[in-house]
Short mmCIF file of C-alpha atoms and ligand atoms in Angstrom, two decimals:
data_model
loop_
_atom_site.label_atom_id
_atom_site.label_comp_id
_atom_site.label_asym_id
_atom_site.label_seq_id
_atom_site.Cartn_x
_atom_site.Cartn_y
_atom_site.Cartn_z
CA UNK A 34 -26.61 -33.03 -50.88
CA UNK A 35 -28.21 -30.46 -53.16
CA UNK A 36 -30.21 -31.11 -56.33
CA UNK A 37 -31.47 -28.40 -58.62
CA UNK A 38 -34.25 -28.99 -61.10
CA UNK A 39 -33.49 -26.30 -63.62
CA UNK A 40 -35.52 -24.35 -66.13
CA UNK A 41 -38.96 -25.84 -65.49
CA UNK A 42 -42.28 -24.47 -64.35
CA UNK A 43 -42.68 -25.29 -60.67
CA UNK A 44 -45.99 -25.56 -58.82
CA UNK A 45 -45.23 -23.49 -55.75
CA UNK A 46 -47.69 -21.92 -53.32
CA UNK A 47 -50.59 -22.71 -55.60
CA UNK A 48 -49.19 -21.28 -58.82
CA UNK A 49 -46.80 -22.34 -61.56
CA UNK A 50 -43.59 -20.32 -61.46
CA UNK A 51 -40.71 -20.39 -63.90
CA UNK A 52 -37.61 -21.19 -61.90
CA UNK A 53 -35.11 -23.59 -60.41
CA UNK A 54 -36.32 -25.89 -57.68
CA UNK A 55 -33.69 -26.49 -55.03
CA UNK A 56 -33.75 -29.67 -52.97
CA UNK A 57 -31.40 -29.97 -50.00
CA UNK A 58 -30.96 -33.36 -48.35
CA UNK A 59 -34.24 -34.58 -49.78
CA UNK A 60 -36.26 -31.55 -48.70
CA UNK A 61 -37.61 -28.60 -50.65
CA UNK A 62 -35.34 -25.61 -49.99
CA UNK A 63 -37.03 -23.10 -52.31
CA UNK A 64 -37.14 -21.69 -55.77
CA UNK A 65 -34.55 -19.52 -57.42
CA UNK A 66 -35.36 -17.71 -60.62
CA UNK A 67 -33.02 -17.57 -63.59
CA UNK A 68 -30.41 -20.01 -64.84
CA UNK A 69 -28.88 -22.39 -62.39
CA UNK A 70 -25.42 -21.39 -63.50
CA UNK A 71 -26.43 -17.85 -64.22
CA UNK A 72 -24.38 -16.17 -61.50
CA UNK A 73 -26.88 -14.41 -59.30
CA UNK A 74 -30.24 -16.04 -59.06
CA UNK A 75 -32.96 -13.80 -57.75
CA UNK A 76 -34.80 -15.56 -54.98
CA UNK A 77 -38.55 -15.72 -55.56
CA UNK A 78 -39.51 -17.85 -52.64
CA UNK A 79 -37.77 -19.80 -49.95
CA UNK A 80 -34.17 -19.59 -48.94
CA UNK A 81 -31.93 -20.59 -51.76
CA UNK A 82 -28.38 -21.31 -50.62
CA UNK A 83 -25.82 -19.83 -52.92
CA UNK A 84 -27.49 -16.45 -53.24
CA UNK A 85 -25.17 -13.99 -54.80
CA UNK A 86 -23.10 -16.79 -56.30
CA UNK A 87 -23.92 -19.55 -58.72
CA UNK A 88 -26.00 -22.44 -57.51
CA UNK A 89 -24.10 -25.67 -57.31
CA UNK A 90 -25.35 -29.20 -56.92
CA UNK A 91 -26.71 -31.99 -59.07
CA UNK A 92 -28.48 -30.30 -61.95
CA UNK A 93 -31.54 -31.93 -63.49
CA UNK A 94 -32.64 -30.33 -66.73
CA UNK A 95 -36.39 -29.65 -66.65
CA UNK A 96 -36.68 -27.19 -69.52
CA UNK A 97 -40.15 -27.23 -71.10
CA UNK A 98 -41.38 -29.44 -68.26
CA UNK A 99 -43.78 -28.85 -65.35
CA UNK A 100 -42.89 -29.89 -61.82
CA UNK A 101 -45.95 -30.78 -59.77
CA UNK A 102 -46.36 -31.96 -56.18
CA UNK A 103 -46.46 -35.77 -56.39
CA UNK A 104 -50.00 -37.12 -56.58
CA UNK A 105 -51.59 -38.92 -53.66
CA UNK A 106 -53.91 -41.74 -54.66
CA UNK A 107 -56.00 -42.71 -51.65
CA UNK A 108 -57.67 -45.67 -53.34
CA UNK A 109 -55.52 -48.43 -54.87
CA UNK A 110 -55.50 -52.22 -54.78
CA UNK A 111 -51.95 -53.55 -54.68
CA UNK A 112 -53.07 -57.19 -54.23
CA UNK A 113 -50.17 -58.30 -52.02
CA UNK A 114 -50.35 -60.36 -49.86
CA UNK A 115 -52.69 -62.94 -51.29
CA UNK A 116 -53.22 -62.03 -54.93
CA UNK A 117 -49.72 -61.41 -56.28
CA UNK A 118 -50.73 -63.03 -59.57
CA UNK A 119 -52.72 -59.83 -60.25
CA UNK A 120 -50.28 -57.20 -58.91
CA UNK A 121 -47.52 -56.89 -56.32
CA UNK A 122 -46.30 -54.08 -54.12
CA UNK A 123 -43.32 -53.85 -56.52
CA UNK A 124 -45.35 -53.71 -59.77
CA UNK A 125 -48.14 -51.56 -58.34
CA UNK A 126 -45.80 -48.97 -56.90
CA UNK A 127 -43.75 -48.95 -60.14
CA UNK A 128 -47.05 -48.11 -61.89
CA UNK A 129 -47.71 -45.43 -59.28
CA UNK A 130 -44.28 -43.89 -59.80
CA UNK A 131 -44.74 -43.98 -63.59
CA UNK A 132 -48.03 -42.13 -63.19
CA UNK A 133 -46.60 -39.40 -60.95
CA UNK A 134 -48.14 -40.82 -57.76
CA UNK A 135 -45.76 -40.48 -54.83
CA UNK A 136 -48.10 -41.80 -52.12
CA UNK A 137 -50.77 -44.46 -52.45
CA UNK A 138 -53.18 -45.82 -49.86
CA UNK A 139 -53.73 -49.53 -50.29
CA UNK A 140 -57.09 -51.22 -49.83
CA UNK A 141 -57.57 -54.21 -47.54
CA UNK A 142 -59.23 -56.86 -49.76
CA UNK A 143 -56.16 -59.05 -49.31
CA UNK A 144 -55.28 -62.45 -47.88
CA UNK A 145 -54.78 -62.24 -45.00
CA UNK A 146 -57.13 -59.27 -44.78
CA UNK A 147 -55.50 -56.67 -42.50
CA UNK A 148 -57.99 -56.97 -39.65
CA UNK A 149 -55.40 -57.08 -36.84
CA UNK A 150 -51.78 -56.04 -36.45
CA UNK A 151 -50.42 -59.57 -37.08
CA UNK A 152 -52.48 -59.73 -40.30
CA UNK A 153 -51.34 -56.26 -41.35
CA UNK A 154 -47.70 -57.15 -40.82
CA UNK A 155 -47.31 -59.23 -44.01
CA UNK A 156 -48.27 -56.16 -46.01
CA UNK A 157 -46.11 -53.80 -43.98
CA UNK A 158 -43.09 -56.06 -44.56
CA UNK A 159 -43.71 -56.20 -48.33
CA UNK A 160 -44.06 -52.42 -48.39
CA UNK A 161 -40.81 -52.01 -46.48
CA UNK A 162 -39.05 -54.38 -48.87
CA UNK A 163 -40.47 -53.52 -52.27
CA UNK A 164 -42.35 -50.21 -52.39
CA UNK A 165 -41.00 -47.59 -54.76
CA UNK A 166 -43.34 -44.86 -53.50
CA UNK A 167 -44.90 -44.26 -50.11
CA UNK A 168 -47.63 -46.77 -49.31
CA UNK A 169 -49.97 -46.23 -46.38
CA UNK A 170 -52.44 -49.10 -45.96
CA UNK A 171 -56.02 -49.08 -44.76
CA UNK A 172 -57.01 -51.51 -42.04
CA UNK A 173 -60.29 -53.43 -42.25
CA UNK A 174 -63.44 -52.26 -40.52
CA UNK A 175 -64.71 -55.81 -39.95
CA UNK A 176 -63.02 -59.11 -39.23
CA UNK A 177 -62.10 -60.79 -42.50
CA UNK A 178 -63.28 -57.65 -44.39
CA UNK A 179 -66.67 -59.29 -44.58
CA UNK A 180 -68.73 -56.13 -44.16
CA UNK A 181 -70.72 -57.90 -41.46
CA UNK A 182 -70.19 -59.75 -38.18
CA UNK A 183 -67.56 -58.40 -35.79
CA UNK A 184 -65.33 -55.35 -35.79
CA UNK A 185 -61.67 -55.82 -36.74
CA UNK A 186 -58.98 -54.96 -34.18
CA UNK A 187 -58.92 -51.28 -35.10
CA UNK A 188 -56.94 -50.26 -32.06
CA UNK A 189 -53.80 -52.31 -32.75
CA UNK A 190 -53.68 -51.18 -36.39
CA UNK A 191 -54.38 -47.47 -35.85
CA UNK A 192 -50.74 -46.27 -35.68
CA UNK A 193 -49.94 -47.87 -39.05
CA UNK A 194 -52.97 -47.07 -41.18
CA UNK A 195 -54.51 -44.11 -43.03
CA UNK A 196 -57.96 -45.13 -41.83
CA UNK A 197 -60.34 -48.05 -41.83
CA UNK A 198 -62.16 -49.45 -44.85
CA UNK A 199 -63.85 -52.65 -46.02
CA UNK A 200 -63.44 -51.54 -49.63
CA UNK A 201 -65.01 -53.98 -52.03
CA UNK A 202 -67.89 -54.39 -49.59
CA UNK A 203 -70.29 -52.13 -47.79
CA UNK A 204 -70.78 -52.50 -44.05
CA UNK A 205 -74.24 -54.01 -43.96
CA UNK A 206 -75.39 -53.52 -40.36
CA UNK A 207 -76.17 -50.04 -39.10
CA UNK A 208 -75.16 -50.86 -35.52
CA UNK A 209 -71.79 -52.27 -36.65
CA UNK A 210 -71.02 -49.15 -38.66
CA UNK A 211 -71.96 -46.96 -35.72
CA UNK A 212 -69.67 -48.96 -33.46
CA UNK A 213 -66.85 -48.65 -36.02
CA UNK A 214 -67.32 -44.90 -36.28
CA UNK A 215 -67.25 -44.41 -32.51
CA UNK A 216 -64.03 -46.38 -32.20
CA UNK A 217 -62.39 -44.77 -35.26
CA UNK A 218 -63.15 -41.33 -33.82
CA UNK A 219 -61.49 -42.28 -30.55
CA UNK A 220 -58.46 -43.50 -32.52
CA UNK A 221 -58.39 -40.29 -34.63
CA UNK A 222 -58.71 -42.16 -37.91
CA UNK A 223 -61.35 -41.78 -40.65
CA UNK A 224 -63.83 -44.40 -41.77
CA UNK A 225 -63.37 -44.77 -45.54
CA UNK A 226 -66.48 -46.37 -46.91
CA UNK A 227 -67.33 -48.44 -49.94
CA UNK A 228 -71.08 -47.85 -49.94
CA UNK A 229 -73.14 -50.75 -51.21
CA UNK A 230 -76.32 -52.10 -49.66
CA UNK A 231 -76.49 -55.79 -50.50
CA UNK A 232 -80.24 -55.87 -50.00
CA UNK A 233 -80.57 -53.65 -53.07
CA UNK A 234 -78.45 -55.85 -55.36
CA UNK A 235 -79.57 -58.56 -57.75
CA UNK A 236 -77.45 -61.64 -58.46
CA UNK A 237 -75.27 -61.16 -61.53
CA UNK A 238 -75.45 -57.34 -61.55
CA UNK A 239 -72.61 -56.20 -63.77
CA UNK A 240 -73.26 -52.67 -65.07
CA UNK A 241 -75.51 -49.73 -64.21
CA UNK A 242 -79.19 -50.55 -64.14
CA UNK A 243 -79.93 -48.31 -67.09
CA UNK A 244 -80.32 -48.10 -70.84
CA UNK A 245 -77.44 -50.33 -71.86
CA UNK A 246 -78.39 -53.09 -69.39
CA UNK A 247 -82.00 -53.03 -70.61
CA UNK A 248 -81.00 -53.04 -74.28
CA UNK A 249 -78.53 -55.92 -73.87
CA UNK A 250 -80.40 -58.06 -71.35
CA UNK A 251 -77.80 -57.59 -68.62
CA UNK A 252 -78.53 -57.45 -64.89
CA UNK A 253 -78.17 -53.92 -63.57
CA UNK A 254 -76.72 -52.42 -60.39
CA UNK A 255 -79.05 -49.71 -59.07
CA UNK A 256 -77.90 -46.26 -58.03
CA UNK A 257 -79.88 -46.74 -54.85
CA UNK A 258 -77.57 -49.56 -53.71
CA UNK A 259 -74.89 -46.87 -53.36
CA UNK A 260 -76.72 -43.79 -52.19
CA UNK A 261 -78.90 -45.50 -49.57
CA UNK A 262 -75.78 -46.48 -47.67
CA UNK A 263 -74.21 -43.03 -48.16
CA UNK A 264 -77.40 -41.61 -46.66
CA UNK A 265 -77.27 -43.98 -43.68
CA UNK A 266 -73.57 -43.32 -43.04
CA UNK A 267 -73.95 -39.55 -43.20
CA UNK A 268 -76.52 -39.79 -40.41
CA UNK A 269 -74.16 -41.99 -38.39
CA UNK A 270 -71.23 -39.63 -39.03
CA UNK A 271 -73.35 -36.70 -37.80
CA UNK A 272 -74.38 -38.69 -34.73
CA UNK A 273 -70.91 -39.96 -33.81
CA UNK A 274 -68.71 -37.06 -34.99
CA UNK A 275 -66.46 -39.50 -36.82
CA UNK A 276 -64.38 -38.33 -39.81
CA UNK A 277 -66.05 -40.05 -42.73
CA UNK A 278 -64.77 -40.42 -46.32
CA UNK A 279 -66.90 -41.87 -49.13
CA UNK A 280 -65.06 -43.98 -51.72
CA UNK A 281 -65.65 -43.85 -55.48
CA UNK A 282 -68.85 -41.77 -55.55
CA UNK A 283 -70.70 -42.58 -58.78
CA UNK A 284 -74.29 -41.31 -58.47
CA UNK A 285 -75.93 -37.89 -58.59
CA UNK A 286 -77.93 -38.75 -55.47
CA UNK A 287 -74.75 -39.41 -53.47
CA UNK A 288 -73.31 -36.07 -54.62
CA UNK A 289 -76.47 -34.25 -53.47
CA UNK A 290 -76.49 -36.03 -50.09
CA UNK A 291 -72.81 -35.26 -49.45
CA UNK A 292 -73.26 -31.63 -50.49
CA UNK A 293 -76.14 -31.29 -48.06
CA UNK A 294 -74.22 -32.99 -45.23
CA UNK A 295 -71.21 -30.72 -45.77
CA UNK A 296 -73.50 -27.69 -45.50
CA UNK A 297 -74.85 -29.11 -42.26
CA UNK A 298 -71.30 -29.36 -40.89
CA UNK A 299 -70.80 -33.14 -41.03
CA UNK A 300 -67.10 -34.11 -41.13
CA UNK A 301 -67.39 -35.76 -44.52
CA UNK A 302 -65.09 -35.89 -47.53
CA UNK A 303 -65.31 -37.96 -50.69
CA UNK A 304 -63.57 -39.08 -53.82
CA UNK A 305 -64.56 -40.08 -57.31
CA UNK A 306 -62.47 -41.73 -60.02
CA UNK A 307 -61.39 -40.53 -63.49
CA UNK A 308 -63.69 -43.01 -65.29
CA UNK A 309 -66.81 -41.66 -63.56
CA UNK A 310 -65.87 -38.10 -64.55
CA UNK A 311 -65.00 -38.81 -68.16
CA UNK A 312 -67.24 -41.74 -69.16
CA UNK A 313 -70.79 -42.97 -68.71
CA UNK A 314 -72.99 -45.90 -69.77
CA UNK A 315 -73.15 -44.48 -73.30
CA UNK A 316 -69.46 -45.39 -73.67
CA UNK A 317 -69.93 -49.05 -72.71
CA UNK A 318 -68.65 -51.83 -74.94
CA UNK A 319 -69.03 -55.51 -74.15
CA UNK A 320 -65.48 -55.76 -72.82
CA UNK A 321 -64.16 -56.36 -69.31
CA UNK A 322 -62.22 -53.11 -69.37
CA UNK A 323 -65.51 -51.22 -68.96
CA UNK A 324 -66.56 -53.19 -65.87
CA UNK A 325 -65.97 -51.90 -62.37
CA UNK A 326 -67.89 -51.50 -59.14
CA UNK A 327 -69.58 -49.07 -58.81
CA UNK A 328 -70.36 -49.13 -62.53
CA UNK A 329 -70.27 -46.33 -65.10
CA UNK A 330 -73.60 -44.56 -64.58
CA UNK A 331 -75.65 -42.19 -66.75
CA UNK A 332 -74.58 -38.95 -68.42
CA UNK A 333 -76.62 -37.10 -65.77
CA UNK A 334 -74.63 -38.80 -63.00
CA UNK A 335 -71.35 -37.91 -64.72
CA UNK A 336 -72.45 -34.29 -65.05
CA UNK A 337 -73.46 -34.16 -61.36
CA UNK A 338 -70.01 -35.51 -60.43
CA UNK A 339 -68.35 -32.79 -62.53
CA UNK A 340 -70.50 -30.18 -60.82
CA UNK A 341 -69.64 -31.64 -57.41
CA UNK A 342 -65.96 -31.58 -58.32
CA UNK A 343 -66.13 -27.91 -59.28
CA UNK A 344 -68.19 -26.74 -56.27
CA UNK A 345 -66.01 -28.57 -53.72
CA UNK A 346 -68.45 -31.34 -52.81
CA UNK A 347 -65.98 -33.85 -54.24
CA UNK A 348 -62.65 -33.29 -52.54
CA UNK A 349 -60.40 -35.85 -54.16
CA UNK A 350 -59.86 -37.79 -57.36
CA UNK A 351 -58.55 -41.31 -56.67
CA UNK A 352 -58.09 -44.09 -59.21
CA UNK A 353 -59.57 -47.24 -57.59
CA UNK A 354 -56.70 -48.97 -59.41
CA UNK A 355 -57.96 -52.57 -59.33
CA UNK A 356 -55.81 -54.92 -61.44
CA UNK A 357 -56.92 -58.40 -62.48
CA UNK A 358 -55.37 -60.91 -64.85
CA UNK A 359 -56.01 -60.82 -68.59
CA UNK A 360 -58.08 -63.99 -68.28
CA UNK A 361 -60.23 -62.51 -65.48
CA UNK A 362 -60.95 -59.43 -67.59
CA UNK A 363 -61.49 -61.17 -70.92
CA UNK A 364 -65.03 -62.45 -70.36
CA UNK A 365 -67.03 -59.42 -71.48
CA UNK A 366 -69.31 -57.33 -69.26
CA UNK A 367 -71.25 -60.25 -67.81
CA UNK A 368 -68.36 -62.57 -67.01
CA UNK A 369 -65.31 -60.43 -66.18
CA UNK A 370 -64.29 -59.48 -62.67
CA UNK A 371 -64.96 -55.92 -61.50
CA UNK A 372 -62.08 -53.45 -61.58
CA UNK A 373 -59.89 -51.40 -63.92
CA UNK A 374 -56.36 -50.05 -63.61
CA UNK A 375 -55.74 -46.33 -63.35
CA UNK A 376 -52.41 -45.34 -61.85
CA UNK A 377 -50.66 -44.72 -65.16
CA UNK A 378 -53.51 -42.94 -66.92
CA UNK A 379 -55.16 -40.79 -64.23
CA UNK A 380 -53.24 -37.57 -64.72
CA UNK A 381 -53.07 -37.58 -68.54
CA UNK A 382 -56.77 -38.43 -69.02
CA UNK A 383 -57.85 -35.84 -66.45
CA UNK A 384 -55.45 -33.18 -67.68
CA UNK A 385 -56.64 -33.74 -71.24
CA UNK A 386 -60.34 -34.10 -70.46
CA UNK A 387 -60.78 -31.60 -67.64
CA UNK A 388 -57.96 -29.03 -67.86
CA UNK A 389 -57.60 -28.85 -71.64
CA UNK A 390 -61.35 -29.44 -71.80
CA UNK A 391 -61.96 -26.25 -69.81
CA UNK A 392 -63.61 -27.77 -66.71
CA UNK A 393 -60.80 -27.23 -64.16
CA UNK A 394 -57.59 -25.21 -64.06
CA UNK A 395 -54.32 -27.08 -63.62
CA UNK A 396 -53.97 -25.84 -59.99
CA UNK A 397 -57.50 -27.11 -59.33
CA UNK A 398 -56.59 -30.55 -60.69
CA UNK A 399 -53.43 -30.53 -58.55
CA UNK A 400 -55.62 -29.69 -55.55
CA UNK A 401 -57.84 -32.75 -56.20
CA UNK A 402 -54.99 -35.19 -56.93
CA UNK A 403 -52.29 -33.99 -54.59
CA UNK A 404 -53.00 -31.26 -52.04
CA UNK A 405 -56.47 -32.27 -50.82
CA UNK A 406 -55.75 -35.99 -50.30
CA UNK A 407 -52.49 -35.15 -48.53
CA UNK A 408 -54.27 -32.69 -46.25
CA UNK A 409 -57.31 -34.90 -45.56
CA UNK A 410 -55.28 -37.96 -44.65
CA UNK A 411 -52.44 -36.07 -42.93
CA UNK A 412 -49.76 -37.42 -45.27
CA UNK A 413 -46.25 -35.97 -45.66
CA UNK A 414 -44.30 -34.87 -48.76
CA UNK A 415 -44.92 -32.38 -51.52
CA UNK A 416 -43.45 -29.16 -52.83
CA UNK A 417 -43.88 -26.85 -49.87
CA UNK A 418 -40.73 -25.40 -48.39
CA UNK A 419 -39.24 -27.73 -45.80
CA UNK A 420 -41.27 -30.75 -46.93
CA UNK A 421 -39.71 -33.97 -48.15
CA UNK A 422 -39.58 -33.44 -51.91
CA UNK A 423 -42.23 -35.66 -53.50
CA UNK A 424 -42.78 -34.50 -57.05
CA UNK A 425 -43.89 -35.46 -60.53
CA UNK A 426 -42.33 -33.97 -63.66
CA UNK A 427 -44.59 -33.86 -66.72
CA UNK A 428 -44.32 -32.72 -70.29
CA UNK A 429 -47.79 -31.21 -70.56
CA UNK A 430 -47.55 -30.76 -74.32
CA UNK A 431 -46.46 -34.28 -75.22
CA UNK A 432 -49.29 -36.10 -76.94
CA UNK A 433 -49.59 -39.87 -77.12
CA UNK A 434 -52.02 -42.78 -77.27
CA UNK A 435 -52.73 -44.80 -74.10
CA UNK A 436 -51.23 -48.25 -74.70
CA UNK A 437 -51.73 -50.73 -71.83
CA UNK A 438 -48.94 -52.93 -73.22
CA UNK A 439 -46.49 -50.33 -71.95
CA UNK A 440 -47.85 -50.27 -68.38
CA UNK A 441 -45.68 -51.11 -65.37
CA UNK A 442 -48.81 -52.50 -63.69
CA UNK A 443 -49.53 -56.18 -64.23
CA UNK A 444 -53.13 -55.13 -64.92
CA UNK A 445 -53.97 -54.02 -68.45
CA UNK A 446 -57.72 -53.43 -68.39
CA UNK A 447 -58.55 -49.74 -68.81
CA UNK A 448 -61.49 -48.07 -70.53
CA UNK A 449 -59.02 -45.42 -71.69
CA UNK A 450 -56.98 -47.77 -73.91
CA UNK A 451 -56.44 -46.16 -77.31
CA UNK A 452 -57.32 -42.65 -76.09
CA UNK A 453 -55.22 -39.72 -77.37
CA UNK A 454 -53.97 -37.76 -74.35
CA UNK A 455 -51.62 -34.95 -73.50
CA UNK A 456 -49.35 -34.83 -70.46
CA UNK A 457 -46.62 -37.44 -70.31
CA UNK A 458 -44.75 -38.16 -67.10
CA UNK A 459 -40.99 -37.77 -67.33
CA UNK A 460 -39.67 -38.28 -63.81
CA UNK A 461 -40.96 -38.93 -60.30
CA UNK A 462 -39.15 -38.22 -57.02
CA UNK A 463 -39.96 -39.39 -53.51
CA UNK A 464 -38.05 -37.72 -50.66
CA UNK A 465 -35.76 -36.16 -53.27
CA UNK A 466 -34.83 -39.55 -54.75
CA UNK A 467 -35.59 -40.35 -58.38
CA UNK A 468 -37.93 -43.37 -58.25
CA UNK A 469 -38.90 -43.38 -61.90
CA UNK A 470 -37.63 -41.78 -65.09
CA UNK A 471 -38.90 -42.14 -68.65
CA UNK A 472 -36.40 -43.35 -71.16
CA UNK A 473 -37.13 -40.73 -73.79
CA UNK A 474 -34.96 -42.58 -76.31
CA UNK A 475 -37.16 -45.63 -75.83
CA UNK A 476 -40.80 -45.02 -76.69
O1 DOR B 48 -64.26 -52.56 -59.33
C1 DOR B 48 -63.87 -52.82 -58.21
N1 DOR B 48 -62.78 -53.56 -58.00
N2 DOR B 48 -64.56 -52.34 -57.18
C2 DOR B 48 -64.30 -52.72 -55.93
O2 DOR B 48 -64.98 -52.28 -55.05
C3 DOR B 48 -63.22 -53.67 -55.63
C4 DOR B 48 -62.23 -53.66 -56.71
C5 DOR B 48 -61.29 -54.83 -56.67
O3 DOR B 48 -60.71 -55.09 -55.61
O4 DOR B 48 -61.09 -55.48 -57.70
#
């Protein structure tokens, strides 16, 4: 079977080329320039069957659209099994597909927590049954994802997981983290760490321990509670040689520590999320949609993250998509649960804020959202010749207002609600199959 995406701009070998993208049996065959039915397409790259004659196959009109390698979001909460009242594999992966994400890595704060193969199986079955995009789970680091106590059964889960994480909790004991790193290294999987030292937290901490917290009498979450554990883990990663990835980096101190460790040759990578790059405590309103952990920090932290993104310290942008019910998010900053959704807004807010805003080029954003996470976690798919065709088609000029009511996710809480953005997704393909398409007659 051959499909030809005609007339668009295709991200190929790091640049956007005008041409026809040819997909054969679900895999990228190459790019032909010119009209699909234009007789003799010149071949720019790849082997395009039908050279010298007209291309035939299923034609998909992509005029005025950009075809990007599908995004890989290495930090999402899909909530199933255990919390399907917040999100399911079906709704979360529909949201992923709508946002141009073709692979997501799911976090293990579930019930049962995936701390052994039998406990992982419930999630694997739901993925098999309901996932619209590729889902690769993380296994827990500790039993029950408690961040303390005993190691999970890393060995039995290793073949099925992208790595090991206790996301939602930091691993509190140094010796336990060291043990986890030694075992993860032997199993050739990364440790993916939510860094939070509980000894540095105060009960009821809900936003950054800064200006807004002081002015409104709210309990703050210190930057140190994050970076102290980053600092500890970087030492352990250097000592053990384990591949180490830091989740949702939010502080300038963490950026500086990771930069330094990279220079020293530690096998470390890290991610931050769109809200930390585009917002800070100055944007806070007393609404649950501004509450997540780690919290929005200061303008200086945001600027350090942008600098780290540009100089390569920050490898990946991931959403930390963390849906909760309306009720759980409707109790203001003090009372709401931590977490905001992000799958359906990540690309448009970043494209608008960073690419149109002059911070990154489009290929650089594609690197952070698609190429780097795929490479770091050894995940398949994309737009390289011979790969299974995972792609996202966007109208980069379309302008609209973020409206959570239209989300596929069951979660609605986003600090970007009401924001004017450019870059609207039109179609998403996984393995050459259309998994999502916008009804342009509709909205
Ligand atoms: O805001 C957050 N929400 N941070 C976390 O670490 C966990 C997540 C969740 O699962 O809701």
